[in-house]
CSV table of C-alpha atoms in Angstrom, one decimal:
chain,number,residue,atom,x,y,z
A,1,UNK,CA,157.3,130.9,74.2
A,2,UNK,CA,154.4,130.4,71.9
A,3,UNK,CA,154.2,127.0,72.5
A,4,UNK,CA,153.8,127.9,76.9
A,5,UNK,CA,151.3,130.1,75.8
A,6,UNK,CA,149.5,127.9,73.9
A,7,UNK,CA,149.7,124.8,76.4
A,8,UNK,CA,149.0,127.5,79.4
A,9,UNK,CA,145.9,128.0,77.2
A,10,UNK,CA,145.1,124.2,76.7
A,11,UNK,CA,145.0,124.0,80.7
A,12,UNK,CA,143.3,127.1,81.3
A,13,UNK,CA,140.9,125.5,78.5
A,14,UNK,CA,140.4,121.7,80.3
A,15,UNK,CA,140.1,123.4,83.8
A,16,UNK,CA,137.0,125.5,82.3
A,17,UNK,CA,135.6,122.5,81.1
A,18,UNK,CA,135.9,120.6,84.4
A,19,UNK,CA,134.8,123.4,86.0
A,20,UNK,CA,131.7,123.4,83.9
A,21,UNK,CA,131.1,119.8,84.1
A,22,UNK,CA,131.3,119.5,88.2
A,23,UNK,CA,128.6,121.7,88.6
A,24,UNK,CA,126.4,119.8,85.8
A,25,UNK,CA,123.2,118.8,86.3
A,26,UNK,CA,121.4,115.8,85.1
A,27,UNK,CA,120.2,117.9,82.3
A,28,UNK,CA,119.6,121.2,81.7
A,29,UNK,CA,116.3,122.8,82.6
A,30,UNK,CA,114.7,125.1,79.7
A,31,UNK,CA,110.8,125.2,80.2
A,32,UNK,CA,108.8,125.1,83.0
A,33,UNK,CA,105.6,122.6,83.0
A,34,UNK,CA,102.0,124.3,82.6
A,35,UNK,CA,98.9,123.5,80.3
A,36,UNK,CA,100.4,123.4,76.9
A,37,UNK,CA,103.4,121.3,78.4
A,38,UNK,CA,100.5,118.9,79.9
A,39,UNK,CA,99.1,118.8,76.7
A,40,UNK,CA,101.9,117.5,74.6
A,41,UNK,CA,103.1,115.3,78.0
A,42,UNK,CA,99.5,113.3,77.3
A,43,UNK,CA,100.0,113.3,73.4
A,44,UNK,CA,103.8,111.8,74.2
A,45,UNK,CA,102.6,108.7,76.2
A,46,UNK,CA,99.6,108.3,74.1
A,47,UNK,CA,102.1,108.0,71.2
A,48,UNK,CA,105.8,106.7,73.1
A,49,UNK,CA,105.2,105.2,76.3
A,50,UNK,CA,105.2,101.5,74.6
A,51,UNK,CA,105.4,98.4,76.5
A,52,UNK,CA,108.8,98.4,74.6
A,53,UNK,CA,110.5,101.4,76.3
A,54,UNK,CA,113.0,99.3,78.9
A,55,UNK,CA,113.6,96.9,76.1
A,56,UNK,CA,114.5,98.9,72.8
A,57,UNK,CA,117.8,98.5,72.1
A,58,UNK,CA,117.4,101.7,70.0
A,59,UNK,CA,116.8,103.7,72.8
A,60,UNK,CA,120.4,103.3,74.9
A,61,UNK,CA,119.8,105.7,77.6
A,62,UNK,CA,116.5,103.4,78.3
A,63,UNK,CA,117.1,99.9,77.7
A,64,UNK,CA,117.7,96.9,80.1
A,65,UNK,CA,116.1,99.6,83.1
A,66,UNK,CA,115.2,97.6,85.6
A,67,UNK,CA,111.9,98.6,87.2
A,68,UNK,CA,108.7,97.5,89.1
A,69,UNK,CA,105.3,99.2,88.8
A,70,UNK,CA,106.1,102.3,90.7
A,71,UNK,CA,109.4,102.7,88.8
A,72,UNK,CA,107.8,102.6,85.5
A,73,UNK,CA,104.9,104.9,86.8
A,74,UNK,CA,108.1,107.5,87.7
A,75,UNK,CA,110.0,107.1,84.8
A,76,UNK,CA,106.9,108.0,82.3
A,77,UNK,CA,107.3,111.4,83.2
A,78,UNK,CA,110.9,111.5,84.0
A,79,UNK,CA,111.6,110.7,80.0
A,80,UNK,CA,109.1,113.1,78.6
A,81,UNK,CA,111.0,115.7,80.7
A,82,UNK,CA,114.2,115.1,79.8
A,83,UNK,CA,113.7,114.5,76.3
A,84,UNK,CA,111.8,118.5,76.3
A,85,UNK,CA,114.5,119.7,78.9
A,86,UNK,CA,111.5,120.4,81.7
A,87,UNK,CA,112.2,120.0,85.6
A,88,UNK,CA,111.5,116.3,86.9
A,89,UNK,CA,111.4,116.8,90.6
A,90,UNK,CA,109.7,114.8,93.2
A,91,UNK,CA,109.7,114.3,97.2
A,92,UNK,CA,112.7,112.7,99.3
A,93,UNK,CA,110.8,110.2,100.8
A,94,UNK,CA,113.9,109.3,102.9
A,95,UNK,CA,114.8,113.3,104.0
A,96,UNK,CA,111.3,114.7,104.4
A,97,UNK,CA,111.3,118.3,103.5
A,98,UNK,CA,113.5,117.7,100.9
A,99,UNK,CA,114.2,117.0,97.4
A,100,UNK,CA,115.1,114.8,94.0
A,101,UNK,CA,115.3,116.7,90.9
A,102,UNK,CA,117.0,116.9,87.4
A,103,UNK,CA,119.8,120.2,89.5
A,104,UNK,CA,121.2,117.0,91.3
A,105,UNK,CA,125.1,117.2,90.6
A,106,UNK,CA,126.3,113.8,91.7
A,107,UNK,CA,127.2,112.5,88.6
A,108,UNK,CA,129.2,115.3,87.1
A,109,UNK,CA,132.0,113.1,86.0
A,110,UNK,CA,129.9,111.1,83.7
A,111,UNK,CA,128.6,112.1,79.6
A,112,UNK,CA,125.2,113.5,80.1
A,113,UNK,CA,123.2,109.9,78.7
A,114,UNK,CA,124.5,108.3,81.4
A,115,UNK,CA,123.9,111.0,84.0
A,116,UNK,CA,120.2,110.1,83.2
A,117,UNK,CA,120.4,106.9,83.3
A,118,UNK,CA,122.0,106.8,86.9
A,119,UNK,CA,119.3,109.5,87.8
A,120,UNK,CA,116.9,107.0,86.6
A,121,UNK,CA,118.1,104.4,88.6
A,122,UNK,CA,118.5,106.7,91.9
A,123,UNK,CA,115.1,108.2,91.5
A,124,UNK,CA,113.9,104.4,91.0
A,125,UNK,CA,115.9,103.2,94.5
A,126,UNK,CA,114.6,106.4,96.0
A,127,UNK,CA,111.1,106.1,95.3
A,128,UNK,CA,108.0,103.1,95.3
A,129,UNK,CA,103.9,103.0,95.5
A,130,UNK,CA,103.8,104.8,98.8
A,131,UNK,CA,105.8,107.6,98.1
A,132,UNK,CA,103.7,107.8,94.5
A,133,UNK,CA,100.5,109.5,97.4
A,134,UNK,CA,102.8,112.5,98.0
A,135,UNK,CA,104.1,113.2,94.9
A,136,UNK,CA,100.6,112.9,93.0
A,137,UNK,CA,97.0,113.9,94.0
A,138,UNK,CA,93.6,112.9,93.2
A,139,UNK,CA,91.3,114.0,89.9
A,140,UNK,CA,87.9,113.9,88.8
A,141,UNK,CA,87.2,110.7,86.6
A,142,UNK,CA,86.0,113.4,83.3
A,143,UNK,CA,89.6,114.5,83.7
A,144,UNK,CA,91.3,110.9,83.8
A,145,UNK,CA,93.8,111.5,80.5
A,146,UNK,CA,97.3,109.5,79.1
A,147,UNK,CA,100.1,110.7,81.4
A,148,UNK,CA,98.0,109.8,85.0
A,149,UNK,CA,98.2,107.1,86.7
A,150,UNK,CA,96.5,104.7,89.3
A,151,UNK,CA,98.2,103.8,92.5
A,152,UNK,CA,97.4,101.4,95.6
A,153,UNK,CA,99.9,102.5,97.7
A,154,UNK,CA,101.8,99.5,99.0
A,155,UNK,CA,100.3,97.3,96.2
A,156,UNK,CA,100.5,98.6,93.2
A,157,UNK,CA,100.5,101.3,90.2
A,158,UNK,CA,99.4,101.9,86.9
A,159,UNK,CA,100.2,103.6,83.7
A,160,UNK,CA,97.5,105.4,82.2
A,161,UNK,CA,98.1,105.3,78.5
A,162,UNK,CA,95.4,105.7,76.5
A,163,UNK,CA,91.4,106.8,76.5
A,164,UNK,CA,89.5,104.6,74.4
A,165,UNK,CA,86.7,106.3,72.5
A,166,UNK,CA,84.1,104.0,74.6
A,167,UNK,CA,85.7,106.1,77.5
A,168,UNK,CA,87.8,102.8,78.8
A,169,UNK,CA,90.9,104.3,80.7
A,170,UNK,CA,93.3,101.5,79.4
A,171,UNK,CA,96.8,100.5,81.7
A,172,UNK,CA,100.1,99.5,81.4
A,173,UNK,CA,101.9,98.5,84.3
A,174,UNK,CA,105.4,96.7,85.3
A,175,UNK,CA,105.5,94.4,88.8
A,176,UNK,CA,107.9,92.3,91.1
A,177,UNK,CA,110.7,91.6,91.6
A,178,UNK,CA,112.5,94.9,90.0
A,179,UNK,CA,113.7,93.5,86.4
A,180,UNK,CA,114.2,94.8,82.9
A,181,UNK,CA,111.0,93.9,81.5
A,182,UNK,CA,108.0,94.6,79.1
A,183,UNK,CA,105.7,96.0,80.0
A,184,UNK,CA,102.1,94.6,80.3
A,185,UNK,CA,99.2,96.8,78.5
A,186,UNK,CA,95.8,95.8,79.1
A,187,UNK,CA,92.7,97.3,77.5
A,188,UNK,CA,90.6,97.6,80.6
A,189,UNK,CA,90.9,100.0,83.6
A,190,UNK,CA,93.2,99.3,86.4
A,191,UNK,CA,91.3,96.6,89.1
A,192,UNK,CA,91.1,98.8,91.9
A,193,UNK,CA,89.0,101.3,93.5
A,194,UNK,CA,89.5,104.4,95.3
A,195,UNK,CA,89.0,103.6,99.2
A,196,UNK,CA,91.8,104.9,101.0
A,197,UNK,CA,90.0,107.2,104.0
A,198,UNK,CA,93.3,109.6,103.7
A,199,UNK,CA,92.3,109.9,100.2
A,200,UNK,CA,95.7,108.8,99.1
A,201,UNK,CA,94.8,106.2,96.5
A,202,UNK,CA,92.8,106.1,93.1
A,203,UNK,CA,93.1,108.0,89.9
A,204,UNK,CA,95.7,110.1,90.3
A,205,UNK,CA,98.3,113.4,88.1
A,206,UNK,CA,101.8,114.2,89.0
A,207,UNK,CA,102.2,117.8,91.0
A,208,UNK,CA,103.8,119.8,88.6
A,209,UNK,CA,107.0,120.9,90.3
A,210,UNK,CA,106.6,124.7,91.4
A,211,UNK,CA,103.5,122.9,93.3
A,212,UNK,CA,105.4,119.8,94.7
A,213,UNK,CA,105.5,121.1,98.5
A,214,UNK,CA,102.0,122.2,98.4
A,215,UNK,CA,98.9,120.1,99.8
A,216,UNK,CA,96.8,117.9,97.0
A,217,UNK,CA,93.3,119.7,98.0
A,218,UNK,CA,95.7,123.2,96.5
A,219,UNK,CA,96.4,121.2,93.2
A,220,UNK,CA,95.0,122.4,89.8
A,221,UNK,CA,92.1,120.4,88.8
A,222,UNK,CA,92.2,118.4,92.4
A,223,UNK,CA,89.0,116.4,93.3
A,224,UNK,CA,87.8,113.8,95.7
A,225,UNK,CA,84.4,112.5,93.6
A,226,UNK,CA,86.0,109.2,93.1
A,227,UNK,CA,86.0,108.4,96.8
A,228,UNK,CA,82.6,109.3,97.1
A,229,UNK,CA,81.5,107.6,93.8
A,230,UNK,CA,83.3,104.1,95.1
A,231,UNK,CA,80.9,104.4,98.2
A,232,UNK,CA,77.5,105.1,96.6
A,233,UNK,CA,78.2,102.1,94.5
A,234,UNK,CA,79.4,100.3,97.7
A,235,UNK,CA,82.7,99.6,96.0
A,236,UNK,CA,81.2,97.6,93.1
A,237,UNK,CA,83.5,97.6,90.3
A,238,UNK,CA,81.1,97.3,87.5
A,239,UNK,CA,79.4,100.0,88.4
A,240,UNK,CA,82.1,102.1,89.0
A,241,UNK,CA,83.5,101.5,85.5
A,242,UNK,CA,80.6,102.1,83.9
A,243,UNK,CA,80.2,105.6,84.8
A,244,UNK,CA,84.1,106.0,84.2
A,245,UNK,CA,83.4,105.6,80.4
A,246,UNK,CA,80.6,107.2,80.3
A,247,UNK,CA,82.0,110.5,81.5
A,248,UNK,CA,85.3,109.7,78.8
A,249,UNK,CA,83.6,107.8,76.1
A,250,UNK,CA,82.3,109.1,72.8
A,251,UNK,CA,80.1,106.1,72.2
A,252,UNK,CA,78.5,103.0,74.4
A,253,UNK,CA,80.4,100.4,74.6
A,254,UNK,CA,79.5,97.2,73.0
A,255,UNK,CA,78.4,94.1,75.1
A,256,UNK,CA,81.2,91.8,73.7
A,257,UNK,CA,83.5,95.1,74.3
A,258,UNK,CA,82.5,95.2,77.6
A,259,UNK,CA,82.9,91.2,78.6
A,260,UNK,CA,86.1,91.2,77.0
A,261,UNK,CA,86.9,94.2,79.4
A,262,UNK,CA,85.3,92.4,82.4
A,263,UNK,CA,86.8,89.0,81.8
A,264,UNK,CA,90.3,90.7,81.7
A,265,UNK,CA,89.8,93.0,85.1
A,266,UNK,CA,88.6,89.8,86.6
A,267,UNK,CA,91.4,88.0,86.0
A,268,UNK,CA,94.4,90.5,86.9
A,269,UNK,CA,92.4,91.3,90.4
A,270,UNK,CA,92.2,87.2,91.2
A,271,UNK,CA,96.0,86.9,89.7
A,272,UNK,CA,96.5,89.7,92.4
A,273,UNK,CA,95.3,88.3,95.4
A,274,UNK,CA,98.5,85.8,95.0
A,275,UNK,CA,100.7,88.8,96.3
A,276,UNK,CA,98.4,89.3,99.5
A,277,UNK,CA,98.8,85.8,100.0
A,278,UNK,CA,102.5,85.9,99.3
A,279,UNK,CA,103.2,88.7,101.5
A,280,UNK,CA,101.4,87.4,104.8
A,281,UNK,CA,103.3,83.4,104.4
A,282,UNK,CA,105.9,85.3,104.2
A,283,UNK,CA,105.8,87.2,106.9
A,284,UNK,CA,104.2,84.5,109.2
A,285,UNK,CA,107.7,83.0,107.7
A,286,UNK,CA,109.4,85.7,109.2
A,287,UNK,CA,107.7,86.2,112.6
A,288,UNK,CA,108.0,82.5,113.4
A,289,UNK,CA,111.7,82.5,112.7
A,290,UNK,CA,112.3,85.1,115.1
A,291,UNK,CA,110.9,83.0,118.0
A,292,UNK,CA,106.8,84.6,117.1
A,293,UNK,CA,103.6,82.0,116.1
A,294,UNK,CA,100.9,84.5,115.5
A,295,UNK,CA,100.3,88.3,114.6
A,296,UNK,CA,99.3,90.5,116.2
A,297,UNK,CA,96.2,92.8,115.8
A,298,UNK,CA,98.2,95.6,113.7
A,299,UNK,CA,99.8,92.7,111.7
A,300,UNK,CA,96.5,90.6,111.5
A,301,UNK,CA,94.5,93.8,110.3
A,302,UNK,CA,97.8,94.2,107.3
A,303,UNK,CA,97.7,91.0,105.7
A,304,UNK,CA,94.4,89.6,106.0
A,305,UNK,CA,92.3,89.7,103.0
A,306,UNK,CA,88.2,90.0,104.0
A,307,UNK,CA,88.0,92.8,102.3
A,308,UNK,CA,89.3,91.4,99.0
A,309,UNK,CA,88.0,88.6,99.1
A,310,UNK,CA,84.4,90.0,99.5
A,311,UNK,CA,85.2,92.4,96.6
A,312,UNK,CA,86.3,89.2,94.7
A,313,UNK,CA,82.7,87.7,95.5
A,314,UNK,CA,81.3,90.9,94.1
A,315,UNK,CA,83.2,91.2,91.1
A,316,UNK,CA,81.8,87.6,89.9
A,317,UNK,CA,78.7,88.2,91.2
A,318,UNK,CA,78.6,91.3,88.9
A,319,UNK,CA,80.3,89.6,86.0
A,320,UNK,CA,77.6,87.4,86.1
A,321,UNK,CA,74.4,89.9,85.9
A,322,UNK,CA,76.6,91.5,83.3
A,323,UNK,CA,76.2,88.6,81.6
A,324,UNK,CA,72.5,87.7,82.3
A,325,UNK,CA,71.9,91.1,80.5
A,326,UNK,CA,73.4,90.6,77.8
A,327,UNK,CA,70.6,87.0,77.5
A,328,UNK,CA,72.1,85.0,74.3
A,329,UNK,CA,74.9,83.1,74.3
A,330,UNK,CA,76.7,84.3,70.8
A,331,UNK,CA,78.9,80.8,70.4
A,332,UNK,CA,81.0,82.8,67.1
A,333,UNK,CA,82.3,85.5,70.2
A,334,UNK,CA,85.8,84.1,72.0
A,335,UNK,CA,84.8,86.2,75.4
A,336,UNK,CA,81.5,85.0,75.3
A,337,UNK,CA,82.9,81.4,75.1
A,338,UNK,CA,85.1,81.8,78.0
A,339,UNK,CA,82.3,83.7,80.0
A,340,UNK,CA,80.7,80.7,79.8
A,341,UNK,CA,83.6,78.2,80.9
A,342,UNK,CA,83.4,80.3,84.1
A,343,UNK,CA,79.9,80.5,84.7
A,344,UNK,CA,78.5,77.4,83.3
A,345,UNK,CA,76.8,75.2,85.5
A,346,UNK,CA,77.6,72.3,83.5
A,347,UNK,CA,81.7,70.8,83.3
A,348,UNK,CA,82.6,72.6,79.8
A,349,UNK,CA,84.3,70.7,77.4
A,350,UNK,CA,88.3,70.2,77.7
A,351,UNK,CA,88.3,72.4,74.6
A,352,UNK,CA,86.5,75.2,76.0
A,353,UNK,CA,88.3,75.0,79.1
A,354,UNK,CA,91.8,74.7,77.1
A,355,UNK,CA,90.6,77.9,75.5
A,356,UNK,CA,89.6,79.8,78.7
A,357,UNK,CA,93.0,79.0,80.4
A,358,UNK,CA,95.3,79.8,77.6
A,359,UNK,CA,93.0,83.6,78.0
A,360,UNK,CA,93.5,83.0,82.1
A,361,UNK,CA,95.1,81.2,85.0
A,362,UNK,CA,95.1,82.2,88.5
A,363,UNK,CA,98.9,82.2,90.1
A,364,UNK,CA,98.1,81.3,93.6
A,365,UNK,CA,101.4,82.5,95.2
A,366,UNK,CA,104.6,84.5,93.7
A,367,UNK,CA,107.9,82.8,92.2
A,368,UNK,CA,105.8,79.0,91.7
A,369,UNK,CA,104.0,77.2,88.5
A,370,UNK,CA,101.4,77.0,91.1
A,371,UNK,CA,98.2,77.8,89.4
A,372,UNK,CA,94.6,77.2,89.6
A,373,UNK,CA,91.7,78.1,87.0
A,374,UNK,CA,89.6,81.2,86.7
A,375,UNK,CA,86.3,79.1,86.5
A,376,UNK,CA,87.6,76.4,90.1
A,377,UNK,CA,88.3,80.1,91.8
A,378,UNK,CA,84.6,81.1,90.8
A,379,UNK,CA,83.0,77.9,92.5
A,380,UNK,CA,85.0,78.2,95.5
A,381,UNK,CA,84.4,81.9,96.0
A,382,UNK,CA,80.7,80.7,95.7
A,383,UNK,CA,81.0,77.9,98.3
A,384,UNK,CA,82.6,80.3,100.6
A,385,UNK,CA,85.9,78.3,100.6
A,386,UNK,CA,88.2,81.4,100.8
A,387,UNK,CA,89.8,82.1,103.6
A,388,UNK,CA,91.3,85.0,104.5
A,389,UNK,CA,93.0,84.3,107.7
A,390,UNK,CA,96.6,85.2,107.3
A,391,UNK,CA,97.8,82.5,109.4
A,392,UNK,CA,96.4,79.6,107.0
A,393,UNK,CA,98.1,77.2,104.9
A,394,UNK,CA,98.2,78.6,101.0
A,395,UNK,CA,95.7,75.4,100.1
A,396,UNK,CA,93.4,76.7,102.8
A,397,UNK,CA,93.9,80.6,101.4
A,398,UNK,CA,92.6,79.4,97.9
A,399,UNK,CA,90.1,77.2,98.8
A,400,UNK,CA,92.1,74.0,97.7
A,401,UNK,CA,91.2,72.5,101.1
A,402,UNK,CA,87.2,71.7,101.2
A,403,UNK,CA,87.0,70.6,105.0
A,404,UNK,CA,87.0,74.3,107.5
A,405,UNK,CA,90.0,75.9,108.6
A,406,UNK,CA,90.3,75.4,112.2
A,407,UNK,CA,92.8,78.7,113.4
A,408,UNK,CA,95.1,77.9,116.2
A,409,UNK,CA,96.3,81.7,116.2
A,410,UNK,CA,93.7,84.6,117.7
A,411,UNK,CA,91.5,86.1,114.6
A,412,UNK,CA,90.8,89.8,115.0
């Protein structure tokens, strides 16, 4: 009799626990988000968000996550809120009106480390840059802390890690293909700027989930002087930085500091371009295997680059009278040395040039050694070689090609 009782018990006992766990969430929420939370959220990426954090073995739940940029950009403050048991919830971008959070019960069955690491992997799947504009809202630039983040919907997104005390807003960011993966930190802010007319890109905070639903103009701390700040400067980046860290730095930066900074931008927003290019070959792939031989206006307007490239021009341009301020040529400073191996008039030596392209080396198109160098770019920016056409050969794109692209599709 005893021992009926005691296995009656036993299943009474397992059915409780079942029970229990099939109505478990990811993991359990204890605090709601508000100031101090934000506080120690900054402090915690300052401190953890390491370019590491995919690829510590140490950290199980974490390592070997595959991500791109937007993923990492999501997981930042998915972590920090499991690890202090706060709410992670963000928008359903594929059942509008609807959401993802940390009360989802689909993985019930499994121990609670690997519930978050499938909810990190859903929320990854579920998520990308464009859905990063509804989920996040625009801030002033004094407000820009560890914890935000930049995003070009459709392009890319940063991790804003750190605020140096020259006021530089420095980045760390994953990319394409999804991959377990470092990730890249770069002491420079990210290479965009705000221009988005729906005010949907720029510097940017998570909503804080009791406000996901609501508008960004009803967000705590919401502003739209970026937007206005890229157009007064007519979207120079120079500029722009410059009053960044001066509204966030304690101290001016130096001018090697700043050429170092400058040289790096410069570099990840030429390296950048290679995706644009990428995207519209392979699209034009695309099009003409379905029976198509030229875009469209829509399709034209998407993967065109004039915009870019004249922003590329720009950023040189600026680079340059950056560097004409600065007068002397200090030969004992690396980034003056390979400021110079860009801008030189005269061929630099094949050891200067060695030491500029182990610093850079523009990737002209995705998944090839196909590369050209940071100061060949500069000269045929200059000679108006670019060309931004979509429909034109990748030679003709970088400027590889000196004779003029003759189109055979319609330009818009």
């Amino acid at each position: 009799m005893k021992k009926i009782k005691y296995f009656a018990l036993l299943c009474i006992t397992s059915l409780a626990v079942l029970a229990h766990s099939a109505q478990a969430a990811v993991w359990e929420t204890l605090y709601q988000w508000d100031n101090t939370w934000e506080e120690r959220y900054r402090a915690w990426v300052k401190t953890n968000m390491k370019d590491d954090i995919f690829m510590n073995p140490a950290k199980p739940i974490y390592y070997k996550f595959e991500n791109d940029c937007a993923d990492a950009v999501y997981a930042m403050r998915l972590i920090f809120a499991y690890e202090h048991n706060l709410p992670f919830v963000v928008n359903n971008q594929q059942s509008p009106g609807k959401l993802i959070s940390n009360d989802m019960k689909t993985w019930d069955n499994l121990p609670p480390p690997m519930r978050v690491r499938k909810f990190m992997d859903y929320v990854a799947d579920m998520t990308s840059t464009k859905s990063l504009r509804q989920d996040t809202y625009p801030i002033a630039l004094a407000d820009i802390r560890p914890g935000d983040l930049y995003v070009a919907p459709g392009v890319h997104s940063y991790q804003i890690v750190n605020v140096t005390d020259t006021g530089i807003a420095e980045v760390q960011a994953s990319t394409t293909p999804k991959s377990a993966r470092y990730l890249l930190r770069t002491p420079s802010f990210p290479f965009y700027m705000p221009e988005d007319k729906n005010f949907q890109d720029g510097y940017r905070r998570f909503k804080q989930p009791q406000n996901i639903k609501a508008s960004q103009s009803q967000q705590p701390g919401f502003s739209l002087e970026q937007f206005q700040l890229a157009k007064d400067v007519n979207f120079d980046y120079v500029i722009f930085t410059d009053v960044i860290s001066r509204k966030l730095g304690k101290r001016a930066e130096k001018p090697d500091e700043k050429t170092l900074r400058l040289l790096l931008a410069l570099c990840m927003y030429a390296n950048d371009r290679s995706v644009y290019v990428y995207d519209a070959l392979w699209y034009l792939q695309k099009i003409r295997r379905e029976g198509r031989q030229c875009m469209n206006a829509r399709e034209y307007d998407d993967h065109s680059t004039p915009g870019r490239d004249k922003r590329l021009t720009m950023f040189f341009d600026s680079v340059r009278h950056h560097l004409d301020r600065i007068g002397r040529f200090d030969p004992r400073s690396v980034p003056a040395r390979w400021a110079k191996a860009v801008f030189s008039r005269d061929k630099p030596p094949k050891s200067e040039m060695d030491l500029l392209n182990k610093f850079c080396m523009v990737q002209m198109t995705l998944g090839e050694e196909y590369y050209m160098t940071l100061r060949d770019l500069r000269k045929n920016v200059e000679d108006k070689l670019l060309v931004s056409d979509p429909h034109a050969p990748l030679e003709y794109r970088w400027g590889l090609v000196k004779t003029p692209y003759q189109p055979t599709c319609p330009t818009y």
